[in-house]
CSV table of C-alpha atoms in Angstrom, one decimal:
chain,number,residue,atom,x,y,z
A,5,UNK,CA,7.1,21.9,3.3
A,6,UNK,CA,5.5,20.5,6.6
A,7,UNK,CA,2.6,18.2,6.4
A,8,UNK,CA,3.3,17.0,3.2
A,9,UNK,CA,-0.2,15.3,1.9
A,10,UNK,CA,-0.1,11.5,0.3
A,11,UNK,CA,-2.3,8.2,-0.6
A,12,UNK,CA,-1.1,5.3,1.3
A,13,UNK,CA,-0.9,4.1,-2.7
A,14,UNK,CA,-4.3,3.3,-4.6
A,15,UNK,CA,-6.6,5.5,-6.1
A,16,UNK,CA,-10.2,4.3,-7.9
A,17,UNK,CA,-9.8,2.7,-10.9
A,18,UNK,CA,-12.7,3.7,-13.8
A,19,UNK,CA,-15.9,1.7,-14.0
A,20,UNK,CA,-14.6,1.1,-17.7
A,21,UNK,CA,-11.6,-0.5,-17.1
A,22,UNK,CA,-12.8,-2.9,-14.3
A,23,UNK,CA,-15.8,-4.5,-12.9
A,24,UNK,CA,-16.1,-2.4,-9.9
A,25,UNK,CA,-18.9,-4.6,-8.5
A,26,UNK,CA,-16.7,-7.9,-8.7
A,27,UNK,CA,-13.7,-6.0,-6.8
A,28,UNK,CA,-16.0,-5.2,-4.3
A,29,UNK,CA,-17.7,-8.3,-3.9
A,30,UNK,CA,-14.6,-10.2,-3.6
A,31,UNK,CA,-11.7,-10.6,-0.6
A,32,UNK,CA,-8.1,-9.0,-2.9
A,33,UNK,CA,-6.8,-11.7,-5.0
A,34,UNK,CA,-3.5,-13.7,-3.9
A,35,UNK,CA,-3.4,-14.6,-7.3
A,36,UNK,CA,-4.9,-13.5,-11.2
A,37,UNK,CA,-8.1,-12.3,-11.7
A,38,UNK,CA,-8.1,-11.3,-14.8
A,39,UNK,CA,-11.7,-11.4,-14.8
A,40,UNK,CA,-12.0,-7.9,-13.4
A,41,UNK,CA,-10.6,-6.2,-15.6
A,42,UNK,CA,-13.9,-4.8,-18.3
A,43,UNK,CA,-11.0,-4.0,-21.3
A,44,UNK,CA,-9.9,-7.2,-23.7
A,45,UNK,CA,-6.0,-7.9,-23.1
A,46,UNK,CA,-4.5,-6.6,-26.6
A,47,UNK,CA,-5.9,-2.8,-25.6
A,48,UNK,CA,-5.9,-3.6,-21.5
A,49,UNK,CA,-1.8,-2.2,-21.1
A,50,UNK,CA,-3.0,0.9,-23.1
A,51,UNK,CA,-6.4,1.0,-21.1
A,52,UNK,CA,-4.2,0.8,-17.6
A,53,UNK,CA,-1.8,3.7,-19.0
A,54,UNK,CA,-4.6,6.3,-19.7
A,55,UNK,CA,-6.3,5.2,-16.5
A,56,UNK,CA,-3.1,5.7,-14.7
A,57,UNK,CA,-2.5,8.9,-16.5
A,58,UNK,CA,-6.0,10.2,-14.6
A,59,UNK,CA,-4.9,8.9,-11.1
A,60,UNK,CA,-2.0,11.0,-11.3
A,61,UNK,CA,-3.5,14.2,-12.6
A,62,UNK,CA,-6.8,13.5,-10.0
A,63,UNK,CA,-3.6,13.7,-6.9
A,64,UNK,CA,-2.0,16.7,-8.6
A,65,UNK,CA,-5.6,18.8,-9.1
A,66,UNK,CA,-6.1,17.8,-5.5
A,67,UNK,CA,-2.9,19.4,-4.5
A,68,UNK,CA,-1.2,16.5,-3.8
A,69,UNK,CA,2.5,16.8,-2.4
A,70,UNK,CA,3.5,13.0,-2.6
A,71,UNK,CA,2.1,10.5,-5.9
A,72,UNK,CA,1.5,7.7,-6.8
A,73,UNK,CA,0.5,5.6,-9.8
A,74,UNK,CA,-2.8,4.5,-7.9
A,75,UNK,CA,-1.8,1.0,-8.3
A,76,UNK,CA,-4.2,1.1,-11.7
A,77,UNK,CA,-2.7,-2.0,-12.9
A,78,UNK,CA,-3.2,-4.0,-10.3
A,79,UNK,CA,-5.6,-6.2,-9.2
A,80,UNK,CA,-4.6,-6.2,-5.8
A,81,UNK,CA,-1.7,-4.4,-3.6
A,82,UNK,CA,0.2,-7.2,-3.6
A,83,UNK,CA,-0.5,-10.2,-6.4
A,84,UNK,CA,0.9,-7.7,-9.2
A,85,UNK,CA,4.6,-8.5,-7.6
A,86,UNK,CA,4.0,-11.9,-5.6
A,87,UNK,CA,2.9,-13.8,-8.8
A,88,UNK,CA,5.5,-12.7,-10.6
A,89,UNK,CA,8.1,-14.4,-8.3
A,90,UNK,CA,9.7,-17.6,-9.5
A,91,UNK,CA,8.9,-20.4,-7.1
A,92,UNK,CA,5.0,-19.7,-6.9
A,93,UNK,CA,2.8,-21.5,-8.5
A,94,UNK,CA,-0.5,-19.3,-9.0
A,95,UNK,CA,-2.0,-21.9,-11.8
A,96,UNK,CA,-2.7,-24.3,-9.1
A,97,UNK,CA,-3.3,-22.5,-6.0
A,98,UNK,CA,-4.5,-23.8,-2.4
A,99,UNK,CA,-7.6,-22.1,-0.7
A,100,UNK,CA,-6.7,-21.4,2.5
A,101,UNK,CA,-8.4,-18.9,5.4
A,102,UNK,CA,-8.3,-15.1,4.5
A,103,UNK,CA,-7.7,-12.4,6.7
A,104,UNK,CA,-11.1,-10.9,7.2
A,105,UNK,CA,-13.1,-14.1,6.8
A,106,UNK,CA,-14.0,-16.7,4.0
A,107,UNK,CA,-11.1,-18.1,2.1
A,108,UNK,CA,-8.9,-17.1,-0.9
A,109,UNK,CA,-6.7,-18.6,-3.3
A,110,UNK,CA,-3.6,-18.0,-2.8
A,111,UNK,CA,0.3,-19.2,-5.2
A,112,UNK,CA,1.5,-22.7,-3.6
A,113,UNK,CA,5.3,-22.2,-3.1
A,114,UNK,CA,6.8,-25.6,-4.8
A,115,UNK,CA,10.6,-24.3,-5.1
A,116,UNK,CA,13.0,-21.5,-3.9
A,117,UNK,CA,11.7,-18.1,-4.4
A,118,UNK,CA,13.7,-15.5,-6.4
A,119,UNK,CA,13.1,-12.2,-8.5
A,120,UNK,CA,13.5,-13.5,-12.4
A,121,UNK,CA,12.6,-9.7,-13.9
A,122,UNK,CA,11.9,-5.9,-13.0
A,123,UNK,CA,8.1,-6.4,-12.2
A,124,UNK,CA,6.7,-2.9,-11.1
A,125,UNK,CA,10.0,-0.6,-13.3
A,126,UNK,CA,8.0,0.1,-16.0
A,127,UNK,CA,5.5,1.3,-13.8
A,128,UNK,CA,7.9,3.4,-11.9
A,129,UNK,CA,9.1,5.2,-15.3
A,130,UNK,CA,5.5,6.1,-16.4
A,131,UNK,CA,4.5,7.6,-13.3
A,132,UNK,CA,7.8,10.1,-13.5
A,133,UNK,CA,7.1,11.0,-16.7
A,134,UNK,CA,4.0,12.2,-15.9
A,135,UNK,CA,4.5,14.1,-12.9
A,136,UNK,CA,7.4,16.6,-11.7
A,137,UNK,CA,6.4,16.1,-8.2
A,138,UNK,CA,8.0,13.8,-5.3
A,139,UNK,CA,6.9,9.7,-6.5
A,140,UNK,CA,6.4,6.6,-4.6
A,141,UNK,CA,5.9,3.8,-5.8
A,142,UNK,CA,4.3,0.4,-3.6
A,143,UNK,CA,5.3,-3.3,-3.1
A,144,UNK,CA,4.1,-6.3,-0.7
A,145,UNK,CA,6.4,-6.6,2.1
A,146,UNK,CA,8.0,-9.8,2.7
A,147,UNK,CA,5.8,-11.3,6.0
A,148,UNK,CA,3.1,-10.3,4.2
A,149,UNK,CA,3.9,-12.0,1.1
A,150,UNK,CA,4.7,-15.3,3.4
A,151,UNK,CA,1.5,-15.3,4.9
A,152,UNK,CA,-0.7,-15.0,1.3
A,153,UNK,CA,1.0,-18.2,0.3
A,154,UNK,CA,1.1,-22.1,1.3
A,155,UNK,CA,3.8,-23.4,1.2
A,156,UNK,CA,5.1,-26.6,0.0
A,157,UNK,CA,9.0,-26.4,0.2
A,158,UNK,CA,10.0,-24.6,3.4
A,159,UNK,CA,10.6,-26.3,6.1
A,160,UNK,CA,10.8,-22.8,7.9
A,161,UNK,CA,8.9,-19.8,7.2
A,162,UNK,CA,11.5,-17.4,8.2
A,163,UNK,CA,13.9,-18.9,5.5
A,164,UNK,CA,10.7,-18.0,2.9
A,165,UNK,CA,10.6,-14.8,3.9
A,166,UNK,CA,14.0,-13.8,4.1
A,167,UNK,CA,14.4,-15.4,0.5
A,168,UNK,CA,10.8,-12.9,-0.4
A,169,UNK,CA,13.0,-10.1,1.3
A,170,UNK,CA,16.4,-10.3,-1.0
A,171,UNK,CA,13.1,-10.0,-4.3
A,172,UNK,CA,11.7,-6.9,-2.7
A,173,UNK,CA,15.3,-5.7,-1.7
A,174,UNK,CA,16.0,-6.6,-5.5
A,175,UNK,CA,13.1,-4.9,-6.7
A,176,UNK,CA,13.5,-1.5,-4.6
A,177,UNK,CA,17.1,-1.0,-6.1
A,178,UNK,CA,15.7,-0.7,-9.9
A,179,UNK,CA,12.7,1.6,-8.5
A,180,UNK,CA,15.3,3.6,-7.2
A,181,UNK,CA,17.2,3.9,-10.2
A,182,UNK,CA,14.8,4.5,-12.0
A,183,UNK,CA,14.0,7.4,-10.5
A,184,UNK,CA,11.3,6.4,-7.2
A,185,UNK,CA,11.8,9.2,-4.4
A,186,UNK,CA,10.4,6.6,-2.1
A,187,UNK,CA,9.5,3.0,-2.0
A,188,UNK,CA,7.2,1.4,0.4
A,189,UNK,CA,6.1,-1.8,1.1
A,190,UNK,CA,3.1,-3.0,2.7
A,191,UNK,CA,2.8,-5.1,5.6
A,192,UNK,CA,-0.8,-5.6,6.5
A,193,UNK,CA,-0.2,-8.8,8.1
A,194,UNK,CA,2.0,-8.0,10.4
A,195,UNK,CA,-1.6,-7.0,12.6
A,196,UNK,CA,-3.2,-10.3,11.8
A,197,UNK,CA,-0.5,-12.4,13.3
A,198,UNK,CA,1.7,-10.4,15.4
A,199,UNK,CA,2.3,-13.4,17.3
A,200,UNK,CA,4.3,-14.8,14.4
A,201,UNK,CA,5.4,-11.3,13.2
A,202,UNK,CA,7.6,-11.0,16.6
A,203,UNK,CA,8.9,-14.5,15.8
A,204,UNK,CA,10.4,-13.4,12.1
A,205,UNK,CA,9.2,-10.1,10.6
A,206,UNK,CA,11.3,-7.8,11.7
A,207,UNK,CA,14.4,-9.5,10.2
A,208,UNK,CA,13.0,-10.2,7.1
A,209,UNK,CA,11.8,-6.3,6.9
A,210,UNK,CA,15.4,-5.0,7.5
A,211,UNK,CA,16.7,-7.5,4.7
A,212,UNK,CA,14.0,-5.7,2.2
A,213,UNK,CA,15.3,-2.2,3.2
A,214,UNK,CA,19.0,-2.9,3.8
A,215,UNK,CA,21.5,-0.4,2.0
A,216,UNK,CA,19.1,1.1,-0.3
A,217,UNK,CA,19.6,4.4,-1.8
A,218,UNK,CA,16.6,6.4,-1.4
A,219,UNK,CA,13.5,6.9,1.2
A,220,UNK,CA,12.0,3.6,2.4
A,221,UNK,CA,8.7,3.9,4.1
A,222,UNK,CA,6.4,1.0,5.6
A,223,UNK,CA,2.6,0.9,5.4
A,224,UNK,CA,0.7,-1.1,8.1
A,225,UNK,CA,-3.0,-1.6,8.6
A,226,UNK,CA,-5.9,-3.6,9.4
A,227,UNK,CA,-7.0,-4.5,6.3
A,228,UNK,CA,-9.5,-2.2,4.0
A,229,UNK,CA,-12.5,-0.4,5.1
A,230,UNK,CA,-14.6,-1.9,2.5
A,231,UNK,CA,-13.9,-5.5,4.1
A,232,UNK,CA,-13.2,-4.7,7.8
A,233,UNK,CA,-16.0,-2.5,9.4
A,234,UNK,CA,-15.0,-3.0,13.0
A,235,UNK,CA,-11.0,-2.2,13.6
A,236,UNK,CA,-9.6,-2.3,17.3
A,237,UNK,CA,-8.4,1.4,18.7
A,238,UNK,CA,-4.8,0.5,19.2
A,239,UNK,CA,-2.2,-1.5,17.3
A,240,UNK,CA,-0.7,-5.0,18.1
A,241,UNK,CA,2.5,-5.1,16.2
A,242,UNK,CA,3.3,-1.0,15.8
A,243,UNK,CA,6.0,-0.2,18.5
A,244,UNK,CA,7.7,-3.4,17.1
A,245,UNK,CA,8.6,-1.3,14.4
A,246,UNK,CA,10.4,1.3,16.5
A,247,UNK,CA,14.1,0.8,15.0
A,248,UNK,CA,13.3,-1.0,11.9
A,249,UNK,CA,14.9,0.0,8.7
A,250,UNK,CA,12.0,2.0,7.1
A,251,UNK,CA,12.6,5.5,7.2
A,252,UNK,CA,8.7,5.9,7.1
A,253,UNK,CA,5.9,4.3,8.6
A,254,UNK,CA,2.2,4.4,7.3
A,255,UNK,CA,-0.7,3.9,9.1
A,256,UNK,CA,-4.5,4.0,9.3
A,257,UNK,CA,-5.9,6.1,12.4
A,258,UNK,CA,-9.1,7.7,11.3
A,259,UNK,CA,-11.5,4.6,10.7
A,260,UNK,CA,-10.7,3.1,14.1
A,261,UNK,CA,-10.4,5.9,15.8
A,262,UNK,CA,-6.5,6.1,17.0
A,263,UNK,CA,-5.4,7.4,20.4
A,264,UNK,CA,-2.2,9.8,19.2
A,265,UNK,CA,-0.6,8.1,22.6
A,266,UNK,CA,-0.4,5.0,20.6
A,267,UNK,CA,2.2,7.0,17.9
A,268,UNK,CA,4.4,7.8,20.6
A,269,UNK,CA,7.4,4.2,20.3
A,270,UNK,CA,7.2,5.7,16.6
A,271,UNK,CA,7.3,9.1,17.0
A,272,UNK,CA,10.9,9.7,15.9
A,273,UNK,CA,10.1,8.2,12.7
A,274,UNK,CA,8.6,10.1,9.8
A,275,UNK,CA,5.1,9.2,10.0
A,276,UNK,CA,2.5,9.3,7.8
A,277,UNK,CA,-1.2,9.2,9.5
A,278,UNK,CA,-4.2,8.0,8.1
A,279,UNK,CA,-7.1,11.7,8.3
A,280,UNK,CA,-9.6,10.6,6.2
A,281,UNK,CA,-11.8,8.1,7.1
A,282,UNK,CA,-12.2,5.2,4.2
A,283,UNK,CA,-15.2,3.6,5.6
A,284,UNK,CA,-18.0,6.4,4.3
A,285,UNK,CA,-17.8,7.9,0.7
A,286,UNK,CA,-18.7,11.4,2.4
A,287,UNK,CA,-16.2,13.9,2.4
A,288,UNK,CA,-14.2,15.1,5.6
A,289,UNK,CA,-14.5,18.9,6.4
A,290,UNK,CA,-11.2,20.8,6.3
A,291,UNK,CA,-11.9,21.2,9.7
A,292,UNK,CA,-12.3,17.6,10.5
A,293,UNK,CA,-8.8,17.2,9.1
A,294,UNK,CA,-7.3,19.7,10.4
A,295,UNK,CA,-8.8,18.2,13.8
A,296,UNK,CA,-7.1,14.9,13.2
A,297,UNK,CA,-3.4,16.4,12.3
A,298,UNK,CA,-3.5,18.7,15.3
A,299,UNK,CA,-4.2,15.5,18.0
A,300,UNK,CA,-1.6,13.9,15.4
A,301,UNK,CA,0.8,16.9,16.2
A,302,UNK,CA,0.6,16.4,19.7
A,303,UNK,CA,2.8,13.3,19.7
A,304,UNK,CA,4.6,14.0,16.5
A,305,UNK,CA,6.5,16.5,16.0
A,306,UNK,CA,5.4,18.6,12.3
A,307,UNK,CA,9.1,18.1,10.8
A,308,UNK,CA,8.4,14.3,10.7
A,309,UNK,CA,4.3,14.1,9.8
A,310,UNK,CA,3.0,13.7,7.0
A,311,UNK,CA,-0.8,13.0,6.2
A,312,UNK,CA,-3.1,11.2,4.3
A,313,UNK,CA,-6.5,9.1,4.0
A,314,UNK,CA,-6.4,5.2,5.5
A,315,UNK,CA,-6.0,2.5,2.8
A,316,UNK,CA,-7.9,1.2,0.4
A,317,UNK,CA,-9.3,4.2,-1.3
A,318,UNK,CA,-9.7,2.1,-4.1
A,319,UNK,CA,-13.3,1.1,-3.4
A,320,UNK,CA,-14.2,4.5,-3.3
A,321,UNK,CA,-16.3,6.5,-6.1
A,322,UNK,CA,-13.8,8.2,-8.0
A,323,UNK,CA,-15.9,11.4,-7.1
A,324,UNK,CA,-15.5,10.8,-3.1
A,325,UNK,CA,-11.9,10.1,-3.4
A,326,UNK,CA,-10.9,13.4,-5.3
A,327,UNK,CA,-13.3,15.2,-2.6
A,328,UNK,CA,-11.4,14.0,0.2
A,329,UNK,CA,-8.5,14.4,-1.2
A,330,UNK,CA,-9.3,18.1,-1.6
A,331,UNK,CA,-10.4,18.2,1.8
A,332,UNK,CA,-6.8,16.5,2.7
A,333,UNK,CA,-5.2,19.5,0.9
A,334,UNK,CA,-7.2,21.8,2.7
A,335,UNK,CA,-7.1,20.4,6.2
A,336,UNK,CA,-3.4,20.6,5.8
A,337,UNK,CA,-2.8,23.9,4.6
A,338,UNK,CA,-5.4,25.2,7.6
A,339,UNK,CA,-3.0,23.3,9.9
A,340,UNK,CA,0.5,25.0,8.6
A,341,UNK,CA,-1.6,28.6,8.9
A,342,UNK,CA,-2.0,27.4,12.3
A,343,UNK,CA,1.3,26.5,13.1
């Protein structure tokens, strides 16, 4: 099919299962916070199944082509992996700057970080027992990772995050087995310090996605709509990512308003565009989707483009998200009559 329709990766999670006011009111936690979640822990795995169970069926009655699990368990995109890492220490963490403003806690690194266990598997298995349509699963990308951490026993931060890429790289090879049609990791930092990113992302990246046996895809951003209201029109740290390993690339292009020109370094990639805007809980228009997809289609060609809202639909109503979802599905299908 062309224009295959996506998430980036989350979907809302219900008011009953966590305290939607404290997720918004808060930057995304480096580390636990349990106190989110409204459900006591004996019942809170079964809670996150049948929530997760609903994210999936809300993509599929939207018409999704591409699923996800909604990242339901999670408390954030990335802490459900990072503090699972031996060499963290999360119980004792250092409050450092965020990336949008204030500070966060974030897992001091105190030895050499490895992958001890299958983190996000079980995960993985759910979501493709639930659906018979094309899965993807989501992890934190190793510069990313780097960055949401202080660290304590590196003397270089490249070494960290190569050592963070060989646990991702660990990680992807079990979500491929068993049974992820594509992985992707997400690399929002790589905007917030491109500087630093040019001096050591890109290897680290590659070592993530070396010789793995399915679709790899790479999600890049600046940062959620519901914490960043003003985002710049063009990219810092995007035709970086020209001949990187990811078969994919991900990215947001609706909120801040994306000149297609800027897709062109990446326009031999599959790419998957960001339609619907994440910064207003009202709807797109089929039309205003189909709008965005056709300037997208200028630069890429429709073999490699695939669609889907900016990050972070998350902090979205449950209600909004399904309807722009639907008008996603809609947009795109207007689009392949067009075509």
């Amino acid at each position: 099919m062309l224009l295959p329709t996506t998430v980036i990766g989350s979907y809302p999670q219900p008011d009953w299962l966590v305290d939607r006011e404290k997720l918004r009111g808060s930057l995304p936690p480096r580390v636990r916070a349990r106190e989110l979640w409204r459900v006591a822990e004996p019942y809170l795995a079964q809670a996150q199944d049948d929530a997760t169970a609903l994210a999936i069926l809300d993509q599929e009655r939207a018409g999704l082509d591409i699923v996800t699990d909604g990242e339901i368990r999670r408390e954030s995109y990335s802490n459900r992996f990072a503090t699972a890492l031996e060499g963290f220490d999360i119980d004792n963490p250092a409050m450092v700057p965020g990336r949008a403003g204030g500070t966060n806690a974030v897992p001091r690194v105190v030895g050499r970080v490895k992958r001890a266990r299958a983190v996000e598997v079980e995960d993985l298995r759910f979501l493709r027992a639930h659906t018979d349509r094309t899965i993807k699963i989501t992890l934190p990308g190793p510069f990313t990772m780097s960055q949401q951490a202080s660290d304590e026993f590196y003397d270089d931060e490249a070494e960290l995050a190569l050592d963070l890429a060989v646990a991702v790289n660990e990680e992807m090879r079990d979500l491929f087995a068993a049974g992820a049609d594509i992985v992707q990791i997400d690399e929002p930092w790589l905007q917030s310090r491109a500087e630093k990113a040019r001096e050591f992302a890109l290897p680290a990246i590659d070592r993530a996605l070396a010789d793995l046996p399915g679709t790899t895809a790479l999600h890049t951003c600046f940062g959620y709509a519901a914490v960043v209201h003003d985002k710049p029109d063009g990219y810092p740290f995007l035709a970086e990512l020209a001949d990187c390993a990811a078969d994919v690339l991900a990215i947001e292009a609706a909120q801040p308003g994306l000149d297609p020109a800027m897709l062109e370094p990446i326009a031999h990639k599959t790419v998957i565009v960001g339609v619907l805007d994440l910064s207003t809980d009202e709807a797109e228009t089929p039309e205003q989707v189909a709008g965005r997809i056709e300037a997208a289609l200028a630069v890429v060609p429709a073999e490699r483009l695939q669609v889907g809202p900016d990050c972070g639909m998350k902090y979205l109503p449950r209600d909004a998200a399904f309807a722009k979802l639907r008008a996603l599905v809609d947009g795109a299908r207007l689009v392949r009559e067009r075509l």
